[in-house]
Structures are given as C-alpha cells and as structure tokens.
Coordinates of C-alpha atoms in Angstrom, one line a residue:
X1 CA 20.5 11.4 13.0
X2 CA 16.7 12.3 14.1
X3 CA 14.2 9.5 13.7
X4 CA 10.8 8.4 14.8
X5 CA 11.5 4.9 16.9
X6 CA 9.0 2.9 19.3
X7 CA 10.4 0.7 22.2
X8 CA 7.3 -1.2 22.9
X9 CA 4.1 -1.9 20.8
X10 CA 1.6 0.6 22.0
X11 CA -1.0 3.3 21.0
X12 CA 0.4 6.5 19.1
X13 CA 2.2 7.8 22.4
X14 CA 5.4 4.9 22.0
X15 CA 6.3 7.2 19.0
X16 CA 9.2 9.2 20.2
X17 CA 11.2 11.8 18.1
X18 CA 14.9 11.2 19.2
X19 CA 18.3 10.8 18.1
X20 CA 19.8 7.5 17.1
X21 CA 23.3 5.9 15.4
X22 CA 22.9 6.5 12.2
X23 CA 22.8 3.4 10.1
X24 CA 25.6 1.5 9.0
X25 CA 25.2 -0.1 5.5
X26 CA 26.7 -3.6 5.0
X27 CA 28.3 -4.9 2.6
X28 CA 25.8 -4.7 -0.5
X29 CA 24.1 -2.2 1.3
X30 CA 23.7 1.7 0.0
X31 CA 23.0 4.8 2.4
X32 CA 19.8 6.6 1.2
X33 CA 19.1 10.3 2.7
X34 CA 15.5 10.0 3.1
X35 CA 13.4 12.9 1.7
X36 CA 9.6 11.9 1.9
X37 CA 8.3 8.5 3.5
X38 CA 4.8 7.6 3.2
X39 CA 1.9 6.3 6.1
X40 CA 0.4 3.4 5.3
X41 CA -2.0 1.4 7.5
X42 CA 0.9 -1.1 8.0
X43 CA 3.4 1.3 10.3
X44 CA 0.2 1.5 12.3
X45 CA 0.0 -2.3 12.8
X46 CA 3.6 -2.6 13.0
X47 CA 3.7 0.0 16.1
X48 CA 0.5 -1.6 17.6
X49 CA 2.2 -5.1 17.2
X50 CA 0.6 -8.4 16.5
X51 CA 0.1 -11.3 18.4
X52 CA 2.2 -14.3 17.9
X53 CA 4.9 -11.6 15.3
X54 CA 7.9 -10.8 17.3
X55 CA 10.4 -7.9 15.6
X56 CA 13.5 -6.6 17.0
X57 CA 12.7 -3.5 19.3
X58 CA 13.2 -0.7 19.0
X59 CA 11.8 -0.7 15.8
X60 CA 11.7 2.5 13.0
X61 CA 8.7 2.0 10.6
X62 CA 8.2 3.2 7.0
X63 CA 8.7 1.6 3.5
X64 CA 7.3 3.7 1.0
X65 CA 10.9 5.9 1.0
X66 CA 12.3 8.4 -2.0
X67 CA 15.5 10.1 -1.4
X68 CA 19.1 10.2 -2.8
X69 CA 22.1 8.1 -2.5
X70 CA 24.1 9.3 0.1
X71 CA 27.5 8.6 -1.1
X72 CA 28.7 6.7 -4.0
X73 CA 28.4 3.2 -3.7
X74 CA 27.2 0.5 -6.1
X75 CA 27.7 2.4 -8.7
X76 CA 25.4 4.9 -7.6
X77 CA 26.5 8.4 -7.3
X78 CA 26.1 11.2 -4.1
X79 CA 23.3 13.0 -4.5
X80 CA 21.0 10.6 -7.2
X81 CA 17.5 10.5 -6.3
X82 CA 16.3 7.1 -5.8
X83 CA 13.2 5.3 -4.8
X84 CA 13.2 2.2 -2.6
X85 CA 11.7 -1.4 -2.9
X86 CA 10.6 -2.2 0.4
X87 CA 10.4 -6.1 -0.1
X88 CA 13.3 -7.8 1.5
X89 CA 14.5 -11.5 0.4
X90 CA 16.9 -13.9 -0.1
X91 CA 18.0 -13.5 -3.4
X92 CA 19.2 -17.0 -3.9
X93 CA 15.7 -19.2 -3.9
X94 CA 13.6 -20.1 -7.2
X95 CA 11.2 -17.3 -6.9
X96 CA 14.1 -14.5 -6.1
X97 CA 15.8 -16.0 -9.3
X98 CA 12.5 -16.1 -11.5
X99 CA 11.5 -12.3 -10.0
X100 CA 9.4 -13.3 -7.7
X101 CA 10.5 -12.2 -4.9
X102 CA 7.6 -11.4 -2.9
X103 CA 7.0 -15.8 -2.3
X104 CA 10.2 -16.2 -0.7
X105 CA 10.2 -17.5 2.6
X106 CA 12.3 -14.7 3.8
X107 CA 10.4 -12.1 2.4
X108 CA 10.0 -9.2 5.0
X109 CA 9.1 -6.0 4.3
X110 CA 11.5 -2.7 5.7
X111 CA 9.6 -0.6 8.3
X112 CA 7.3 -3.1 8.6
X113 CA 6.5 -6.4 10.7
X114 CA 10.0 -6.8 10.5
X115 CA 13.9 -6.5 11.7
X116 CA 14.5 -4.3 9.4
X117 CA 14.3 -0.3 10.2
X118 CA 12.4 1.8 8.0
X119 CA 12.0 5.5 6.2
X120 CA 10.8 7.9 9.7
X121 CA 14.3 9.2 10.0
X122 CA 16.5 11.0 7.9
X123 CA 18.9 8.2 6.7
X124 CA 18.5 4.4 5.8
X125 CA 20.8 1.8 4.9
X126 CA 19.4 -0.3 2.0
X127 CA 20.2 -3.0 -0.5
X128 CA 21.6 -1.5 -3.6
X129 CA 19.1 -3.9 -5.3
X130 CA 16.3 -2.7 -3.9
X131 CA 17.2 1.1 -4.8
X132 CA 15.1 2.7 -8.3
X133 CA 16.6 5.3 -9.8
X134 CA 14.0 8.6 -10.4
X135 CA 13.5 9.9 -13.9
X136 CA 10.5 12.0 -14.8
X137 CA 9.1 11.3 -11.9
X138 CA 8.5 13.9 -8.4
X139 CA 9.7 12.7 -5.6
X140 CA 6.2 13.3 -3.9
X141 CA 4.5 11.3 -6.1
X142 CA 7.3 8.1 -6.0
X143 CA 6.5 8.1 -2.1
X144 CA 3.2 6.7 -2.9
X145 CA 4.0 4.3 -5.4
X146 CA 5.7 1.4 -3.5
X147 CA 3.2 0.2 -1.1
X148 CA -0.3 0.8 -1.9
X149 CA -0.3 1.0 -5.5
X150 CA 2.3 -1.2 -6.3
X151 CA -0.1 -3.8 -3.9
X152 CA -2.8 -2.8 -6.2
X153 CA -0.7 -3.4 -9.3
X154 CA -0.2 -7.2 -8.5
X155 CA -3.8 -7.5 -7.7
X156 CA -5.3 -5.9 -10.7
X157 CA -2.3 -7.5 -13.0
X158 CA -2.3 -11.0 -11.4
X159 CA -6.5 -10.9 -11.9
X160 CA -6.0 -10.3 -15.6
X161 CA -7.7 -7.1 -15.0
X162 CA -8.7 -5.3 -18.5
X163 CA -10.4 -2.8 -20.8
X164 CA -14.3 -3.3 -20.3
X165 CA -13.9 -5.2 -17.3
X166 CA -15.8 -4.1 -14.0
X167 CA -14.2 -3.7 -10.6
X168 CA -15.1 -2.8 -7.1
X169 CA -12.9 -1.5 -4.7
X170 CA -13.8 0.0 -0.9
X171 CA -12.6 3.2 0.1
X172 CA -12.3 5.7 -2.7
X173 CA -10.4 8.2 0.1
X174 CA -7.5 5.1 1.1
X175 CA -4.2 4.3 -0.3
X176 CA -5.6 1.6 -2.1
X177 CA -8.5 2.9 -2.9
X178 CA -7.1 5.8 -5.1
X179 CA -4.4 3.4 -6.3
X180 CA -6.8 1.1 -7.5
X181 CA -9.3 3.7 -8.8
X182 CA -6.5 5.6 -10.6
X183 CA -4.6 2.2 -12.2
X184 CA -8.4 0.5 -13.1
X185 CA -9.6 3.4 -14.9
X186 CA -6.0 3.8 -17.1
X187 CA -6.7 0.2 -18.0
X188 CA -10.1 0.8 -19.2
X189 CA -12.5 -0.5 -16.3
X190 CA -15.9 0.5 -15.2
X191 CA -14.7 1.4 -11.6
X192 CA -17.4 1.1 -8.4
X193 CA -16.5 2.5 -5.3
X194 CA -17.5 3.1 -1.7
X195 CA -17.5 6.0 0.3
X196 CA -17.8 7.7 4.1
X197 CA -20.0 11.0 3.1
X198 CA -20.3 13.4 0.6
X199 CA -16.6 15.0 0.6
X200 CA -14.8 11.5 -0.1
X201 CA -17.4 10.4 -2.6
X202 CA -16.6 13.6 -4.5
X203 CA -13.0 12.6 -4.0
X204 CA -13.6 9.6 -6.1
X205 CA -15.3 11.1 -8.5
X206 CA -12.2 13.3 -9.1
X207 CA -10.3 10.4 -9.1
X208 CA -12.3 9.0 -12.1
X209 CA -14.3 6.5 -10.4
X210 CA -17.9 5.5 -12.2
X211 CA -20.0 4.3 -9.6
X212 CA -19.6 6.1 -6.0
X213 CA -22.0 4.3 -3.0
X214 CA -21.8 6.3 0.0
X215 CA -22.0 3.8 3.0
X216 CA -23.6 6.0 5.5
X217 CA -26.3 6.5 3.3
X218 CA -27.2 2.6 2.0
X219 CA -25.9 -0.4 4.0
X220 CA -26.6 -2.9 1.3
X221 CA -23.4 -2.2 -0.8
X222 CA -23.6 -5.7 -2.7
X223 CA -27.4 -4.8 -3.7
X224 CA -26.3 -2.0 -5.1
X225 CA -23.5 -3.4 -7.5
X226 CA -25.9 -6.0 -8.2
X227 CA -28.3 -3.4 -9.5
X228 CA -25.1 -1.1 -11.2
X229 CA -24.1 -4.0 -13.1
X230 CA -27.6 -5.5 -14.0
X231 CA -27.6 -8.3 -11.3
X232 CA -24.5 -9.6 -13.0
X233 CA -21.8 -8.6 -10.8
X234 CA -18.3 -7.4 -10.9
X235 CA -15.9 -9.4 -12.9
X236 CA -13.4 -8.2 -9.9
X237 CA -13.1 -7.3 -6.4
X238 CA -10.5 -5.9 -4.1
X239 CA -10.8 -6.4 -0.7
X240 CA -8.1 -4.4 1.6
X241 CA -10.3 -4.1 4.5
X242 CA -10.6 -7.7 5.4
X243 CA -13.7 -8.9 8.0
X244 CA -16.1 -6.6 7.8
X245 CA -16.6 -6.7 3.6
X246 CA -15.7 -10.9 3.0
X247 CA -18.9 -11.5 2.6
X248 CA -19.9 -8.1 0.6
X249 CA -17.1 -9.1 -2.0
X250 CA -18.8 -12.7 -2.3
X251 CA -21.8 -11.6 -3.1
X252 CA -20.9 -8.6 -5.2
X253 CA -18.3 -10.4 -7.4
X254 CA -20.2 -12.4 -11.0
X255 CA -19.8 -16.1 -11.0
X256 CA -16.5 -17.1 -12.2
X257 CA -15.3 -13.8 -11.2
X258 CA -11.8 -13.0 -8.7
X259 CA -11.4 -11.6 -5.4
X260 CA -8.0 -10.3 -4.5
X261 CA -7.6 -9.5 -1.0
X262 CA -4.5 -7.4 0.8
X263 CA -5.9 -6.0 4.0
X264 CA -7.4 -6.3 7.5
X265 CA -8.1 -3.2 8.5
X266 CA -11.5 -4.1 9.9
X267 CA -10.2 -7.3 11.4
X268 CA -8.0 -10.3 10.5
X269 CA -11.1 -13.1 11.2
X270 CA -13.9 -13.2 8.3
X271 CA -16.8 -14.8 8.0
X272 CA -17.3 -16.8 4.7
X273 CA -20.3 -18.3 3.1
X274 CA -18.8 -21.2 1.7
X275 CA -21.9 -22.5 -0.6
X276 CA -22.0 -18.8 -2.1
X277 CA -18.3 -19.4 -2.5
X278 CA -18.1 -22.1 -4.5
X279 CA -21.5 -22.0 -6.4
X280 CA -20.4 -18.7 -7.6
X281 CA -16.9 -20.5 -8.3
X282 CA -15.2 -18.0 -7.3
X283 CA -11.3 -17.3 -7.9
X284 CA -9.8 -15.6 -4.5
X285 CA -6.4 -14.3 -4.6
X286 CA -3.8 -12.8 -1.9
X287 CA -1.3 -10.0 -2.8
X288 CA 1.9 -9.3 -0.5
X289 CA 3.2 -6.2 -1.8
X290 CA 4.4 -7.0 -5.1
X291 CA 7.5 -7.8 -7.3
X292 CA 10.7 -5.4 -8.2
X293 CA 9.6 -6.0 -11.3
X294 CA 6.5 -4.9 -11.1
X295 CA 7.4 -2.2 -9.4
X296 CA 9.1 -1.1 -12.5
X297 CA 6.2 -1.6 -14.4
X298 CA 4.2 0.4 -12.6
X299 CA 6.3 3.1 -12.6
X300 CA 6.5 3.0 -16.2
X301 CA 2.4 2.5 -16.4
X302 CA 2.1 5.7 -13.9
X303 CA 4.4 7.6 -16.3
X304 CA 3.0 6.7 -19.6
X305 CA -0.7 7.4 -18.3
X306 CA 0.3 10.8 -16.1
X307 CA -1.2 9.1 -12.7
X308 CA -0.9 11.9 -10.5
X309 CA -1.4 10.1 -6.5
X310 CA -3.5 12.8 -4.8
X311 CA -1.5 13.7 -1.8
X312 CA -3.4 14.6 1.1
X313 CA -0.9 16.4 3.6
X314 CA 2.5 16.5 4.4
X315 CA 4.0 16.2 7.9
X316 CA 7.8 17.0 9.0
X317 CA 9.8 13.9 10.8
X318 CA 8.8 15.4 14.1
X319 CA 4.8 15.0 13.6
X320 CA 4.9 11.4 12.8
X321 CA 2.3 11.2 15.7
X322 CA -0.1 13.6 14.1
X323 CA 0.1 11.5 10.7
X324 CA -0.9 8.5 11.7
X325 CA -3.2 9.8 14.2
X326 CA -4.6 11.5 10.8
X327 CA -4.7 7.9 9.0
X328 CA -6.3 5.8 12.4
X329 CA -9.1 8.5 12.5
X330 CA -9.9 8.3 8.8
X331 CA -10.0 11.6 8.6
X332 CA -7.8 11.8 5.4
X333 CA -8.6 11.7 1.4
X334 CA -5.1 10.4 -0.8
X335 CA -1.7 9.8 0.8
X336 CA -0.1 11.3 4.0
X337 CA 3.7 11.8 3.7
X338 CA 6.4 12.8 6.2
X339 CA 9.2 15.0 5.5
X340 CA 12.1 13.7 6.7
X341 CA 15.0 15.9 5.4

C-alpha cells in the first residue's frame, strides 16, 4: 500500500510518499481502508520528535481516521464505514473497566507519540474496539471529530461547562478553536475568542463566536475579557496553546473559575504567577484526548445540534507535506484533511 512514513524526526522534508507492507491486523484487530485522515498539530510534533519520547521508527502518523471495514471481522462487515478511536489502552486496569480509558498507564495515542502507526496511508489495522460505526454522519465531517473536538468535549464536559456560562478559547481559526466555539455555543455559552487579522476573526464570527479580539490589533487580551465581562472574568478558559497564554488565562479566568489546558503549541515551559493562582482559587484541569465514551457522546451532541466542522482544504495522500506545511504556517481557518483512498 502507499503511505506517508518518516525515518528520522526532522523538518517537513523526512515525509516521504512510498510504498510499504501493508498492515497485518492481530488478533482482535480489524483492517480499516482509510478514506479521510485529519492534520492536527500533534503529527507535527510527532514527526519533529520530542526530547526524552522515543517511538519505533519509521513511524506513520495520523489519528483522526474515517474509512470502512476492509473485510469482515468482529462482526463488522466489508465495506461498513467506520470511524476510529485513536486512544490506545490496556483494557484490563480500573479506568479501562470504569470507561476511562484515557488515565491508563498504557494509554498511547495511534499516529501519534507512539508505536502505533497511523491514518497517512491507505489501510490501518485497528482494534475492533476502538472502531465507531457511521450513521447520519459524512465522512468529512467524522475526520474532525476524534481529536480536537473530542479533546474539547472532555474539557468543556469535565469543567461542568453550561448554559449562561462564559468561556474563552484562543484561536477561533484552530482545531480546537472551532471545536470549542462550535460545542460552547450548542451548550449555551457566551463564547470569547481570539484572532490573527481580520479574515479569521470573521471566521469566528461565522462560527458563532460572541466576543472576537484580534491579537494584532490589542496585546492586552486579559484587559479585554476583563472589560467584556464587566471585570468579572470568564467562568472558563481553554488553553491549547500552552507558554505563551498561562498567564493570560490566569488573569482572564473569574475567581473560582477552571482552566483546562491541552496544548503547547507555543512552548511546553510556562510561566505562572502562583499568588494570582491561588488568590483567584483557581481550578486547572488537563485533557488527554478523551474517553470512547465520550466520543460517542459527542457524536451524538454533533448530530442532535447539526455541528457542521468547517473544513478548510483537502489534500490527497501524496501532499501530506503541503498539509502540514499549511497547518505549521498558520495559514489555515477549520480542519485540513488528507485523502487517502
């Protein structure tokens, strides 16, 4: 089969477009003919490596993967479309058995800082409890589900969030972004926002998003929740961008409010202001992905509220390079997708 493999953790270049075995499925394992695989920020960090995570080389990435069953197995037949969990685990510990798998110790995420190879190519072997079956939903639109919003699910969900609530989340034009835009509003928040320019704050304003602050235009992004919410401050904030906004979400969030942080795409070190902290007794959670079952949930909630993920462009297999090269330079608004069959 074709797929996109590195050999050695690099810049965009150790991408290479080749052919390779295709995958042999174990056991409890089910061969999934991959139609669309999504970009996220972590198959860029996966590729560019980090220090002191070792994975197996060479290495496919991926994990947000819709496709169909391959051939009948686990009582799934040839040709079913299916969506994938991406969260690997060991299915025997307390929080596999109490559905939540996402604490395990072995959790490990395909395509990503892992062993395990991803969705760039045009088959993958999964387990056959990871696979979601597709019913009135597009295939396009399951692609962005698993990783980014399903991330934003678990924060939102886990932080209580709610009708009348308030919430700020950075980068209306990310996968997060518009996940949590999209998911906030159905649940009846007043949404703030950030923005790069003029184009992606009108992209969150499509999106439904109350409050846009463009960041080239003000640098003070906390003064201006502060004066958007009265000087109260948001009852919620989620940080995916990690050092450069720590200290933005402290001072934006109310007293007694949450933090829920998943990212560090400005840096894995942060600065906090610990009395600000803990005067302001703030609550700060971390999100890993998310739960099967709360993938399931979502994709009921995306359903029942016809959450349509803006997608921004779609690549084929081949022009995996371009893609994320789209996604490092920022220059995209909604969710990049490859076409792999």
């Amino acid at each position: 089969m074709k797929a996109v493999v590195f050999h050695q953790h690099g810049s965009v270049d150790v991408l290479q477009y080749q052919d390779v075995s295709d995958p042999v499925p174990g056991k409890d394992d089910v061969l999934v003919d991959v139609d669309y695989c999504g970009v996220n920020h972590l198959d860029i960090w996966t590729r560019q490596g980090i220090a002191g995570k070792k994975i197996r080389l060479p290495h496919i990435c991926g994990c947000d993967i819709v496709g169909t069953v391959s051939k009948d197995a686990a009582g799934l037949k040839a040709g079913e479309p299916v969506m994938v969990y991406p969260g690997i685990s060991c299915h025997q510990c307390e929080h596999c058995k109490s559905g939540h798998e996402n604490l395990c110790s072995r959790f490990a995420i395909l395509g990503g800082l892992s062993d395990y190879d991803g969705g760039y190519a045009q088959q993958v072997a999964v387990p056959a409890a990871n696979l979601i079956k597709l019913s009135g939903l597009e295939s396009k639109t399951a692609a962005a589900l698993a990783v980014s919003y399903l991330t934003s699910w678990n924060m939102l969900r886990t932080n209580g969030a709610g009708k009348g609530q308030s919430l700020l989340v950075y980068g209306a034009a990310s996968g997060v972004g518009m996940a949590t835009i999209q998911l906030a509003k159905a649940l009846g928040m007043s949404v703030i926002t950030t923005a790069a320019g003029s184009q992606k704050a009108e992209f969150g304003r499509r999106l439904g998003a109350h409050h846009i602050i463009d960041r080239l235009q003000t640098k003070d992004i906390a003064g201006e929740v502060m004066k958007l919410t009265e000087n109260r401050g948001v009852d919620i904030v989620i940080d995916h961008v990690g050092a450069a906004t720590w200290q933005t979400s402290i001072a934006s969030v109310r007293t007694g409010g949450r933090m829920a942080v998943c990212g560090m795409t400005s840096g894995n070190e942060a600065t906090v202001p610990v009395r600000m902290f803990y005067s302001k007794q703030i609550t700060m959670t971390g999100a890993l992905l998310g739960s099967r079952s709360q993938l399931l949930e979502l994709v009921d909630f995306v359903k029942a509220n016809k959450i349509q993920p803006v997608i921004d462009s779609i690549y084929q297999l081949k022009e995996a390079k371009d893609a994320q090269t789209r996604m490092e330079q920022d220059l995209h608004a909604g969710k990049i997708l490859l076409k792999c069959s």
